[in-house]
Tab-separated table of C-alpha atoms in Angstrom:
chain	number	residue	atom	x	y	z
A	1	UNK	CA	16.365	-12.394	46.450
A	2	UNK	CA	18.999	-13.347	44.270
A	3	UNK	CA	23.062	-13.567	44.822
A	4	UNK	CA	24.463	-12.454	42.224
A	5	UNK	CA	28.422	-11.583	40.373
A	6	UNK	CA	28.903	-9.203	38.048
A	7	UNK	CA	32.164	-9.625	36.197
A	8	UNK	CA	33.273	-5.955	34.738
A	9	UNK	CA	33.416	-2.853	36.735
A	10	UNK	CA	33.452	-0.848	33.697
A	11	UNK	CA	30.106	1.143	33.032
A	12	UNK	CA	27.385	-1.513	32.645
A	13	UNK	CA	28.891	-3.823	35.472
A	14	UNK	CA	29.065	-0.654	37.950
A	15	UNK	CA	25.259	0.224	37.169
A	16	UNK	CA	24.056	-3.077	37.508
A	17	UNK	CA	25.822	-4.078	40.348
A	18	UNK	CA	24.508	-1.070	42.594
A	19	UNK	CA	20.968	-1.277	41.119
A	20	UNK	CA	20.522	-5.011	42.352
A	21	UNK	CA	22.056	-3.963	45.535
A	22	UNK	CA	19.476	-1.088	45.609
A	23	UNK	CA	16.445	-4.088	44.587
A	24	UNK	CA	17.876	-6.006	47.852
A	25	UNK	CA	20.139	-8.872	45.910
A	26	UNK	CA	23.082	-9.620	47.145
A	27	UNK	CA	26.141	-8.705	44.836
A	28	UNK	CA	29.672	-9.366	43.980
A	29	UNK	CA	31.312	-7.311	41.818
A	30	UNK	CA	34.349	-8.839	39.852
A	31	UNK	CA	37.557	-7.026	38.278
A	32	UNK	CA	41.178	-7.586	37.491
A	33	UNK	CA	41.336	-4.059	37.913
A	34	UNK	CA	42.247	-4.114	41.741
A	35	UNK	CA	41.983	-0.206	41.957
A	36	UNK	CA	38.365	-0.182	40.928
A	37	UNK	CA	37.637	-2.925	43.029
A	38	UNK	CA	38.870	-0.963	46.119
A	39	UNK	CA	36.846	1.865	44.997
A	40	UNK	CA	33.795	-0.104	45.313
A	41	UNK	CA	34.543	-1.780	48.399
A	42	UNK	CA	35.252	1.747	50.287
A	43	UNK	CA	31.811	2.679	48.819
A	44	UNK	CA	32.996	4.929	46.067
A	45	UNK	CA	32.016	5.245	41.945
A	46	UNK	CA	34.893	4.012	39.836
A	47	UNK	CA	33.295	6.434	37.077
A	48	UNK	CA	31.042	9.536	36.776
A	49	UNK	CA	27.603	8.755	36.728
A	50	UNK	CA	24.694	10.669	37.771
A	51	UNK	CA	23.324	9.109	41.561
A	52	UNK	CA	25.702	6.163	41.427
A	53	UNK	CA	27.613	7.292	44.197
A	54	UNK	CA	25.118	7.438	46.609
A	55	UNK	CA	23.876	3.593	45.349
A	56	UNK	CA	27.227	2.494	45.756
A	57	UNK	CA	27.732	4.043	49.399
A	58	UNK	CA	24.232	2.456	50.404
A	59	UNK	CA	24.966	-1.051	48.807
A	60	UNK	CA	28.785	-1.288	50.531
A	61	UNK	CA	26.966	-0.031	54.214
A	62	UNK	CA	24.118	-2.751	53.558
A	63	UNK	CA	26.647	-5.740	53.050
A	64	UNK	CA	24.916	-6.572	50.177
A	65	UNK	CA	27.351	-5.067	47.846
A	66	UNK	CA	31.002	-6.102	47.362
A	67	UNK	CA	33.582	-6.334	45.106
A	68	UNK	CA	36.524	-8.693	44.339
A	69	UNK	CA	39.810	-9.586	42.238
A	70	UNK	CA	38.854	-13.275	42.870
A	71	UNK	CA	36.667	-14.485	39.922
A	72	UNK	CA	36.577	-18.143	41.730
A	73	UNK	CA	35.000	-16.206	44.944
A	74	UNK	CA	32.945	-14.907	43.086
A	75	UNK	CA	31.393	-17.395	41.386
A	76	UNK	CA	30.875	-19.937	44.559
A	77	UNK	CA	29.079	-18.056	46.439
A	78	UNK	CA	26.650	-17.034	43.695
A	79	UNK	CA	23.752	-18.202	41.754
A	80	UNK	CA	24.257	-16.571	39.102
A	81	UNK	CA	27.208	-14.371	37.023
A	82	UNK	CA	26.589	-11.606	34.891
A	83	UNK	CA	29.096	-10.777	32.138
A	84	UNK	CA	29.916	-7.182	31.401
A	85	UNK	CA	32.927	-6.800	30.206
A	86	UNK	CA	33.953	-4.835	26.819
A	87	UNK	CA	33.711	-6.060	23.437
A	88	UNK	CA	35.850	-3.060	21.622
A	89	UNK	CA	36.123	-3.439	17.541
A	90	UNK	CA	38.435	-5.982	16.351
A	91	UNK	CA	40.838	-4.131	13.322
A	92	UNK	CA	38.366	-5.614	10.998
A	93	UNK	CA	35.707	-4.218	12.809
A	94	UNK	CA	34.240	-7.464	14.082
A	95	UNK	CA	33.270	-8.104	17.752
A	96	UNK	CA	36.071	-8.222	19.769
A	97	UNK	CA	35.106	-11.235	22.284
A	98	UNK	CA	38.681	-11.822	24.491
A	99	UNK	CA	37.493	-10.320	27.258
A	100	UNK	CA	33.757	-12.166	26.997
A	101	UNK	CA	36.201	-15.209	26.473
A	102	UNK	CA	38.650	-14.709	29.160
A	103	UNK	CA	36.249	-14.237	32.051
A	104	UNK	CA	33.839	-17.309	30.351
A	105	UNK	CA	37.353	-19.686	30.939
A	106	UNK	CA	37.629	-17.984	34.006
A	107	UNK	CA	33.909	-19.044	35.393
A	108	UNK	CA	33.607	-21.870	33.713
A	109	UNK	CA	36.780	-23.126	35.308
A	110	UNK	CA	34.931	-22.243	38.653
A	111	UNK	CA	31.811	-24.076	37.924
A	112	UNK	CA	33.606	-26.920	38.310
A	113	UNK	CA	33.861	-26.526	41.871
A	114	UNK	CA	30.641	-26.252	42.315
A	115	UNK	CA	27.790	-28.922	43.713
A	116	UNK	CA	24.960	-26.370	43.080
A	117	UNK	CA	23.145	-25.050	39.205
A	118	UNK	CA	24.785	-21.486	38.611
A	119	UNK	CA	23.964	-19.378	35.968
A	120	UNK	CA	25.889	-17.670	33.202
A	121	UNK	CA	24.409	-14.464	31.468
A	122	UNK	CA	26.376	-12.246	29.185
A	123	UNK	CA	25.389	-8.438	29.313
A	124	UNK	CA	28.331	-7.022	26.859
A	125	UNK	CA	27.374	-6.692	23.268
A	126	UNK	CA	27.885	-9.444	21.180
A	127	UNK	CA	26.664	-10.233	17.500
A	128	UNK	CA	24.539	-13.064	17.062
A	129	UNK	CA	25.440	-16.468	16.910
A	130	UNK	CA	28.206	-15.352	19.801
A	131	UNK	CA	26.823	-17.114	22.688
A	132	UNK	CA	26.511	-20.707	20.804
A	133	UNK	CA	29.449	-20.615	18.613
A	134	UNK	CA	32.074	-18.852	21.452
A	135	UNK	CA	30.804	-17.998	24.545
A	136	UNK	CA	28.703	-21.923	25.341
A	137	UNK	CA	31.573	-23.639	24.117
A	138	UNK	CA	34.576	-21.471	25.993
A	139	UNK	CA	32.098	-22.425	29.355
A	140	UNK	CA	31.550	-25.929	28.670
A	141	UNK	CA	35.608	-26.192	27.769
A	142	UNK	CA	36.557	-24.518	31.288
A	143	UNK	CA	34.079	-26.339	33.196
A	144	UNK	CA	34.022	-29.920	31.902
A	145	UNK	CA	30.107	-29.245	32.467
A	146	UNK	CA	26.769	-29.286	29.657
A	147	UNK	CA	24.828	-25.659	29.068
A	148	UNK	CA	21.253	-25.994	29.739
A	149	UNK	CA	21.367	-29.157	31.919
A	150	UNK	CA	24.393	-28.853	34.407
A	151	UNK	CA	25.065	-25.501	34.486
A	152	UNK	CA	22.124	-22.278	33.383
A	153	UNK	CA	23.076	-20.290	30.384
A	154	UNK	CA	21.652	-16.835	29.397
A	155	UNK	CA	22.027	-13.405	27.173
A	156	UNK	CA	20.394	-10.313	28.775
A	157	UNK	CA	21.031	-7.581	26.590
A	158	UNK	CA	21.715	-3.796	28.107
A	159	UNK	CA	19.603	-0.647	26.918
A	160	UNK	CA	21.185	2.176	29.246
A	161	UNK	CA	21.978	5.498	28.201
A	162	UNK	CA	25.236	7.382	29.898
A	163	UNK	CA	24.135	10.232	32.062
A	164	UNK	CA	20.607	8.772	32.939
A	165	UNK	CA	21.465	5.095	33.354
A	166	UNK	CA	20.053	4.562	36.515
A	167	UNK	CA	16.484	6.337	35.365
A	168	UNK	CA	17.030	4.113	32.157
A	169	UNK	CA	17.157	1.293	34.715
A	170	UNK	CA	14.238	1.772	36.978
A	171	UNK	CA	12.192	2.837	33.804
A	172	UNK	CA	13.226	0.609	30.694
A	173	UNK	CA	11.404	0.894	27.413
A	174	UNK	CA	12.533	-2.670	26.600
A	175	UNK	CA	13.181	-5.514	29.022
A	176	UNK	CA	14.451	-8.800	26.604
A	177	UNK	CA	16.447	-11.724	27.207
A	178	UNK	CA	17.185	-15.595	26.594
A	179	UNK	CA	17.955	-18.536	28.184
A	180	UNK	CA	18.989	-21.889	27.511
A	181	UNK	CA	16.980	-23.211	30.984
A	182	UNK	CA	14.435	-22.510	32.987
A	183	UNK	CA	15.779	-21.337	36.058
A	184	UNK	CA	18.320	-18.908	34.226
A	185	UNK	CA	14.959	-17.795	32.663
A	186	UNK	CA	13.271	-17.207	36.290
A	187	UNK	CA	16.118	-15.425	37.904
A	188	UNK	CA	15.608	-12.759	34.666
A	189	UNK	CA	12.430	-12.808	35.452
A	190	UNK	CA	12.349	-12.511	38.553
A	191	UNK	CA	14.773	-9.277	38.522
A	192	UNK	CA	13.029	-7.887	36.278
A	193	UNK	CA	9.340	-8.739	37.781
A	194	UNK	CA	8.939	-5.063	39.851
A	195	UNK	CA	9.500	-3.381	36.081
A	196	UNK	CA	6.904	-1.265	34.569
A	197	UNK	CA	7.767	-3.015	31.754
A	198	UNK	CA	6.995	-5.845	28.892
A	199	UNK	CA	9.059	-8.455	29.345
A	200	UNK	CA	10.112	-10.053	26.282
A	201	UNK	CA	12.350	-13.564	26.869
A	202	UNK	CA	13.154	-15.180	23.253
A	203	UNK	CA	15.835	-16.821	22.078
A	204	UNK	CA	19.480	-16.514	22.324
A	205	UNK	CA	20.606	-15.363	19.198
A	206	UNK	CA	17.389	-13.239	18.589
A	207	UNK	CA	18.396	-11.370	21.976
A	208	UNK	CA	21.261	-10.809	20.626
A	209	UNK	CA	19.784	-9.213	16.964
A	210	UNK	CA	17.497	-7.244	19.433
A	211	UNK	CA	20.358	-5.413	20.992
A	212	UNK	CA	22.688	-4.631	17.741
A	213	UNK	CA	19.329	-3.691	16.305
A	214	UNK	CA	18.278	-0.944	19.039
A	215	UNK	CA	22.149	0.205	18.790
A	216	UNK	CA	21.698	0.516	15.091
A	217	UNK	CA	18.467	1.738	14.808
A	218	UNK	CA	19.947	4.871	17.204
A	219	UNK	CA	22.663	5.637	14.805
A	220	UNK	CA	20.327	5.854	11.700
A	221	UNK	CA	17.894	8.013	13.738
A	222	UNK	CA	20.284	10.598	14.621
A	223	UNK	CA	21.828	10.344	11.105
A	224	UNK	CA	18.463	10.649	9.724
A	225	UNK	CA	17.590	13.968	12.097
A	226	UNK	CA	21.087	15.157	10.955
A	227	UNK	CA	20.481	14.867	7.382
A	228	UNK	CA	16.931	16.464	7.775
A	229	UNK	CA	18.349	19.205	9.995
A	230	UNK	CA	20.845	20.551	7.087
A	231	UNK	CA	18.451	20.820	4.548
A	232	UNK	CA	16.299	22.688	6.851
A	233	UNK	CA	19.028	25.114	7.655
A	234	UNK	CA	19.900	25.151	3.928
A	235	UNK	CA	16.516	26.589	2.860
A	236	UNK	CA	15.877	28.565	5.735
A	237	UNK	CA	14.333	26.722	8.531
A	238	UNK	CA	15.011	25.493	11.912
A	239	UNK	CA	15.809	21.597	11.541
A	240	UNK	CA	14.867	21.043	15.335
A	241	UNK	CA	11.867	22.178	15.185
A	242	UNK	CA	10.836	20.389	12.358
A	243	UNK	CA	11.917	17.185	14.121
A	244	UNK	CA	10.498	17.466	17.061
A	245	UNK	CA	6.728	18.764	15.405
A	246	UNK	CA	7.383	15.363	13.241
A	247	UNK	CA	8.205	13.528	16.139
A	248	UNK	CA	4.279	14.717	18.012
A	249	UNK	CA	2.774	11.866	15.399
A	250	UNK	CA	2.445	8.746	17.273
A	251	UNK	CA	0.309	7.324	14.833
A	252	UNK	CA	2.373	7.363	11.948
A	253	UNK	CA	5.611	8.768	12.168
A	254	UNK	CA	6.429	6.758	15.406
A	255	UNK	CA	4.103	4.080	14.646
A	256	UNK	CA	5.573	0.359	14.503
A	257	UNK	CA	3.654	-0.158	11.425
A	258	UNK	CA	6.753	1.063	9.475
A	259	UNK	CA	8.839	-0.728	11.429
A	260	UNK	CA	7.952	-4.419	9.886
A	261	UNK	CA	10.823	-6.484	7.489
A	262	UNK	CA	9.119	-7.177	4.304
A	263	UNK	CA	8.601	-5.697	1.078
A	264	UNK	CA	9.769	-2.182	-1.022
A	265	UNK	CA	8.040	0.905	-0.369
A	266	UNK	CA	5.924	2.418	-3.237
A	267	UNK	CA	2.693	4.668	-4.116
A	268	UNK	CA	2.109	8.035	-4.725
A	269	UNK	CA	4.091	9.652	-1.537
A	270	UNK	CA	7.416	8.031	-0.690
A	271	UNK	CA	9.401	7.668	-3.702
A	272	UNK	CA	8.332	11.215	-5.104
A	273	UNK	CA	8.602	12.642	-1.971
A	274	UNK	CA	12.167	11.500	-1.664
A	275	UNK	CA	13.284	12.086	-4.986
A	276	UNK	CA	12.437	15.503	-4.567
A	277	UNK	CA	13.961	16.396	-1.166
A	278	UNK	CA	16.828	14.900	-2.266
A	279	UNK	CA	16.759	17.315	-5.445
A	280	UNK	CA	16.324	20.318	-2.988
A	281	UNK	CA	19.103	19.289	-0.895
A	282	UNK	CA	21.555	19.005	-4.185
A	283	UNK	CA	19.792	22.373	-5.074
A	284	UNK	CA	21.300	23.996	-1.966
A	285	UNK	CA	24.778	21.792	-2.007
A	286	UNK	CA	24.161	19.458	0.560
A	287	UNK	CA	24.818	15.969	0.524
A	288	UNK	CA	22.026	13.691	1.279
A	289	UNK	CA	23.837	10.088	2.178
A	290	UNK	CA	20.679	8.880	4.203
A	291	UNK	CA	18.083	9.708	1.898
A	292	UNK	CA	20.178	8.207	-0.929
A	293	UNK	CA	20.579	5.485	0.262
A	294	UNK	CA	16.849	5.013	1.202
A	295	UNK	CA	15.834	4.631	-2.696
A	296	UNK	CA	18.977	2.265	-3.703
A	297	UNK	CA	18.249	-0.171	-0.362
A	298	UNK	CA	14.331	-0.146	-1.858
A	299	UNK	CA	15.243	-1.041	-5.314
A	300	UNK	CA	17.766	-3.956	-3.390
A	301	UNK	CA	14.309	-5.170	-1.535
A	302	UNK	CA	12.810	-5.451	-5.113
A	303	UNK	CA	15.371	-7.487	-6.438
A	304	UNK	CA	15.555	-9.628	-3.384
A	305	UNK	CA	12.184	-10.459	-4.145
A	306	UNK	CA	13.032	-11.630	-8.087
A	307	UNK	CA	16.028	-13.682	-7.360
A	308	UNK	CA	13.763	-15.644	-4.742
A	309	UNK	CA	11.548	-16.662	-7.320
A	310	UNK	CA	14.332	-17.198	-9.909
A	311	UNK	CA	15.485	-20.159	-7.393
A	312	UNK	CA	12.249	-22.036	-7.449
A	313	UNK	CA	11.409	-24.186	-10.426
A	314	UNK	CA	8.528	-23.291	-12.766
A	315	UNK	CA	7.535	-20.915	-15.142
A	316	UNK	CA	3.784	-19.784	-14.230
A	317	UNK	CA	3.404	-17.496	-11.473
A	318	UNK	CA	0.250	-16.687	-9.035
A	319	UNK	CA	0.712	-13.194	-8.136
A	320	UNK	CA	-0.924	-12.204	-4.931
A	321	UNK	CA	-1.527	-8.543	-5.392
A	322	UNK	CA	-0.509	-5.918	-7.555
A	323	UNK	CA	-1.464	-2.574	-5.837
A	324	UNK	CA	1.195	-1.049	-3.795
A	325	UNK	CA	-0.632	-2.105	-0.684
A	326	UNK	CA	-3.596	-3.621	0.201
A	327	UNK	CA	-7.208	-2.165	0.814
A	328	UNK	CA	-6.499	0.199	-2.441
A	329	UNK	CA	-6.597	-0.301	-6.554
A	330	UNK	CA	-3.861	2.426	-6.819
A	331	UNK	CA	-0.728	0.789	-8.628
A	332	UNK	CA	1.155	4.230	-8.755
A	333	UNK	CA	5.379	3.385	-8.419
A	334	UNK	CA	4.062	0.122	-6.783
A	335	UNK	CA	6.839	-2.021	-6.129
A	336	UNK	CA	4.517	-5.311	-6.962
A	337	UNK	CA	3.841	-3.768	-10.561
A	338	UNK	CA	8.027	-3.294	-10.713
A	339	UNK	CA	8.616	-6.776	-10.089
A	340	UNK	CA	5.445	-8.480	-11.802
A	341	UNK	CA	7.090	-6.359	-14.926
A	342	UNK	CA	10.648	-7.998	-14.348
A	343	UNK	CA	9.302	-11.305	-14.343
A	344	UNK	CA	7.058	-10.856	-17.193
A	345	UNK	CA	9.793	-10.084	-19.172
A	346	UNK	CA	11.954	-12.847	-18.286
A	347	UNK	CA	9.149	-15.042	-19.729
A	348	UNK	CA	7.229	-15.821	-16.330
A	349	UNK	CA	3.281	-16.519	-17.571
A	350	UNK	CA	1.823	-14.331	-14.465
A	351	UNK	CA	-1.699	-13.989	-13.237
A	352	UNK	CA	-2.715	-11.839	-10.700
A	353	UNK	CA	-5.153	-11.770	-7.872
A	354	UNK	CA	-5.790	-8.166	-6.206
A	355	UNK	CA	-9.680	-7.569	-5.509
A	356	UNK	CA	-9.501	-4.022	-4.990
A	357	UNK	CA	-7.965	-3.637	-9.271
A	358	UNK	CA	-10.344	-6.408	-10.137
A	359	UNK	CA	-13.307	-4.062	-9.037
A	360	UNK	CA	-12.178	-0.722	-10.228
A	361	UNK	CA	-11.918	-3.045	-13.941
A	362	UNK	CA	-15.068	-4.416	-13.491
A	363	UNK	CA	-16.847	-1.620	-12.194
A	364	UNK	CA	-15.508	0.533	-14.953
A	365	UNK	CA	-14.388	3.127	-13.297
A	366	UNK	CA	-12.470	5.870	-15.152
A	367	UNK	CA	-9.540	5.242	-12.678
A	368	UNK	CA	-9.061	1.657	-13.407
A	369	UNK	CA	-5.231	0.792	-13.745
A	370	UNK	CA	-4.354	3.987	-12.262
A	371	UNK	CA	-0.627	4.362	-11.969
A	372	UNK	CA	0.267	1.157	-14.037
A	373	UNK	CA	3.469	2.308	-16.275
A	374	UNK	CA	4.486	-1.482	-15.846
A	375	UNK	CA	2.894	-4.388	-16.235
A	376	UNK	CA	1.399	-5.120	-20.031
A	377	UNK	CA	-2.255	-6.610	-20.721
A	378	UNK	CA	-2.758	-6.249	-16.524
A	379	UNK	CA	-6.659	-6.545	-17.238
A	380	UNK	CA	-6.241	-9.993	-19.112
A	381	UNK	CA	-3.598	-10.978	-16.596
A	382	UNK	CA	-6.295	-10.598	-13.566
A	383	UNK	CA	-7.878	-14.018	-11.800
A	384	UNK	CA	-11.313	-13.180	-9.931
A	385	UNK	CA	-10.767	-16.259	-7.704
A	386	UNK	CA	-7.786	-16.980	-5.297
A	387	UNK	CA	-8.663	-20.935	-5.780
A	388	UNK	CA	-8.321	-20.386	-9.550
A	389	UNK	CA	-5.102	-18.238	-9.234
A	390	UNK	CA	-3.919	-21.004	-7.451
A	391	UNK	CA	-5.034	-23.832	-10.107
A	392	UNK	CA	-3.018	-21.954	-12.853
A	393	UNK	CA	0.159	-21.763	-11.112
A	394	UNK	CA	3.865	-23.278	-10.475
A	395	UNK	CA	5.051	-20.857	-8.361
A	396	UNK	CA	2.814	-18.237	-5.383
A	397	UNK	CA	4.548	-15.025	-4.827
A	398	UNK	CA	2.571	-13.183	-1.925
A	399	UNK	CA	2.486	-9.452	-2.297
A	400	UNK	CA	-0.116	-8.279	-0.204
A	401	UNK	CA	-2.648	-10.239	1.997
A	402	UNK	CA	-5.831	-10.315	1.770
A	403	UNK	CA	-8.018	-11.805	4.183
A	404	UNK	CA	-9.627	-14.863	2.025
A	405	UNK	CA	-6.332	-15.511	0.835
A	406	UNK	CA	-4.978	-16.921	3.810
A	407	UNK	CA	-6.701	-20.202	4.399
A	408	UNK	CA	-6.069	-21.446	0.481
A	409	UNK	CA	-3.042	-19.446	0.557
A	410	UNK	CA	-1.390	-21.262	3.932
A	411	UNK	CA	-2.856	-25.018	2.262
A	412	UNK	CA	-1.172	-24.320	-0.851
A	413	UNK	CA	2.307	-23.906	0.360
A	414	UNK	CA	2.511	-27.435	1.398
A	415	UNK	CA	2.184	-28.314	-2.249
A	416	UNK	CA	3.728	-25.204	-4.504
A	417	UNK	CA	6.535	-23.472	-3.881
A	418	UNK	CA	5.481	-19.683	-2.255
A	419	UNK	CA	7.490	-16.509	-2.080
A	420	UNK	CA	6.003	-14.484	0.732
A	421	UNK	CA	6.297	-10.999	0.796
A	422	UNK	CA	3.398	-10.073	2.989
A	423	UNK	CA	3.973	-12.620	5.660
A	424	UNK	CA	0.928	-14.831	5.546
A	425	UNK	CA	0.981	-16.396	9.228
A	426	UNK	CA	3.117	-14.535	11.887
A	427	UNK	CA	4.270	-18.459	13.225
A	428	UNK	CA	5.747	-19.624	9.929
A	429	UNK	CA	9.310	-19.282	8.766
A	430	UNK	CA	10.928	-20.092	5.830
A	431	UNK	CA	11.088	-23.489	4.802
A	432	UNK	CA	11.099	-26.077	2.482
A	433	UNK	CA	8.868	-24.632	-0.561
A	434	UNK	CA	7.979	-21.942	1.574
A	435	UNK	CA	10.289	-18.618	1.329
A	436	UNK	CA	9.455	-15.405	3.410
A	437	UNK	CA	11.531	-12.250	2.459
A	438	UNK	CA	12.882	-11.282	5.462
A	439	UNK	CA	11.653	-14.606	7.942
């Protein structure tokens, strides 16, 4: 079992603290706030939370939960401190980091006391980039001490929701973290371990992405349910309802597969389909922000796409499909056909490989070209052969893959300049020639 400090007895330091004491770690709870720290020690809840009095009461009567005003205390005679103090708005609306700052100067300035490794891991929300342009250096500063070799250095990111924290706690739906070391990287583990629960330990700044992301991602969903909810009303129907039938579809509505950086939407569903509800809400005189917004950001994805290949030298293009997704010859609003026609017209020469409009063309079917209101001559623009594509061009742009791409694909890049919108190999970033959209 670990001994552990938790600096903050403000909602996520409280939680925490009696949790681990629950789990059988020793704890320490740290506050300048001497009136919360006397509500812990008598074995009462500085704040309202449901079954945290009870934890707290149990913890104080084990011994393995107290709670001080002495931050040096604290820190010797732990292994590890966990920061969990606030990070309110700054009047700019950055991340407000004196308090993350104050009690890193304050451990840090412990550290120096002390003979054995201790570990540092922030908990309070911080954008990323925090921990190594702030938070390392304000230790370091204090302690006189190197991150990662004298002293362990970690970002554990918090995921609990007021009211049910402690079930959030005991059953997480994400479990993510980095660290600088290895054994700041075991103790997370090893708190962690009895979890039914994937744990997920990356690095620091992408922890730190993770956690504004999730925050995010809740804001735009309730937004999103909002939005649907008042045109609902406005024509009639019962918004929850419809949300929570749409919400039944794990397959596709609540299916990760929409939930992957890359490329615009297109086809024959999404941009009608939006278009359209946002005519019936306008219809009925309500405003539509969300959805609005959903068409402008896809038509800002599009043009992300053109000004990559704008910054790469040469004028003839390999286009790697043209369909608006894979596995189908339908090029109906396709985003791929958008930009292939905005190139085009800038004077790009631009060939095209897609195997699924190849064989509609030379099958002769009567559909052949379906959908394309963009891109001129498309049948004299198609290459058969991915080697040949690839012989003919200055410049790869990667719309969808395709599985015998890949291997030529992946050898190219190391001689022509690629724009990936697909994401050929899950392990490669951007770099040198190579540019991927949104990695």
């Amino acid at each position: 079992m670990a001994r552990i400090s938790i600096f903050g007895i403000g909602y996520v330091g409280t939680v925490a603290a009696a949790c681990l004491a629950r789990d059988g770690h020793t704890v320490i709870a740290a506050d300048v706030d001497q009136s919360k720290v006397d509500s812990i020690n008598a074995g009462k809840t500085p704040i309202v939370e449901n079954g945290l009095e009870e934890l707290i009461e149990t913890g104080v009567a084990s011994g393995r939960l107290t709670a001080t005003t002495d931050a040096r205390k604290a820190v010797l005679e732990t292994d590890a401190s966990f920061v969990c103090v606030g990070t309110p708005s700054a009047p700019d609306g950055s991340v407000g980091l004196d308090y993350v700052l104050s009690v890193c100067t304050a451990i840090g300035s412990a550290l120096s006391l002390k003979d054995t490794f201790h570990s540092v891991i922030v908990r309070s929300t911080i954008v990323p980039g925090s921990m190594e342009k702030s938070c390392i250096p304000a230790l370091e500063a204090s302690s006189g001490m190197t991150a990662g070799e004298e002293f362990g250095v970690g970002y554990f990111p918090e995921f609990l929701r007021e009211s049910t924290a402690i079930e959030d706690y005991y059953d997480p739906g994400l479990i993510v973290f980095g660290a600088l070391d290895q054994k700041t990287d075991d103790i997370l583990t090893e708190i962690n371990g009895q979890l039914n629960c994937e744990i997920s330990s990356v690095n620091l700044r992408t922890a730190e992405m993770i956690k504004y992301t999730s925050n995010c991602w809740r804001a735009v969903k309730i937004t999103f349910a909002n939005e649907i909810g008042n045109i609902a009303k406005a024509v009639g129907l019962d918004g929850q309802e419809v949300m929570r039938v749409l919400c039944s579809d794990m397959k596709v509505n609540m299916s990760p597969y929409f939930m992957r950086p890359g490329f615009a939407f297109g086809g024959s569903c999404l941009p009608k389909d939006l278009r359209a509800l946002r005519f019936l809400a306008r219809s009925n005189n309500v405003p539509s922000p969300m959805l609005d917004v959903a068409l402008s950001a896809n038509e800002a994805q599009i043009r992300r796409a053109e000004h990559l290949v704008d910054n790469l030298v040469g004028r003839s293009i390999g286009m790697v499909g043209i369909s608006f997704k894979a596995g189908t010859d339908d090029l109906r609003e396709s985003p791929l056909a958008a930009l292939a026609d905005r190139l085009i017209k800038k004077g790009y020469d631009l060939k095209i490989y897609d195997p699924f409009v190849q064989e509609a063309y030379d099958e002769a079917m009567s559909g052949a070209g379906r959908g394309n209101d963009y891109v001129e001559n498309l049948e004299q623009r198609l290459v058969s052969s991915i080697d040949a594509l690839i012989e003919q061009s200055d410049i790869l742009l990667v719309g969808n893959k395709y599985s015998e791409v890949v291997e030529p694909l992946s050898k190219a890049a190391s001689t022509l300049p690629m724009v990936d919108l697909a994401r050929l190999n899950n392990k490669v970033t951007s770099n040198g020639n190579y540019e991927g959209i949104c990695w």
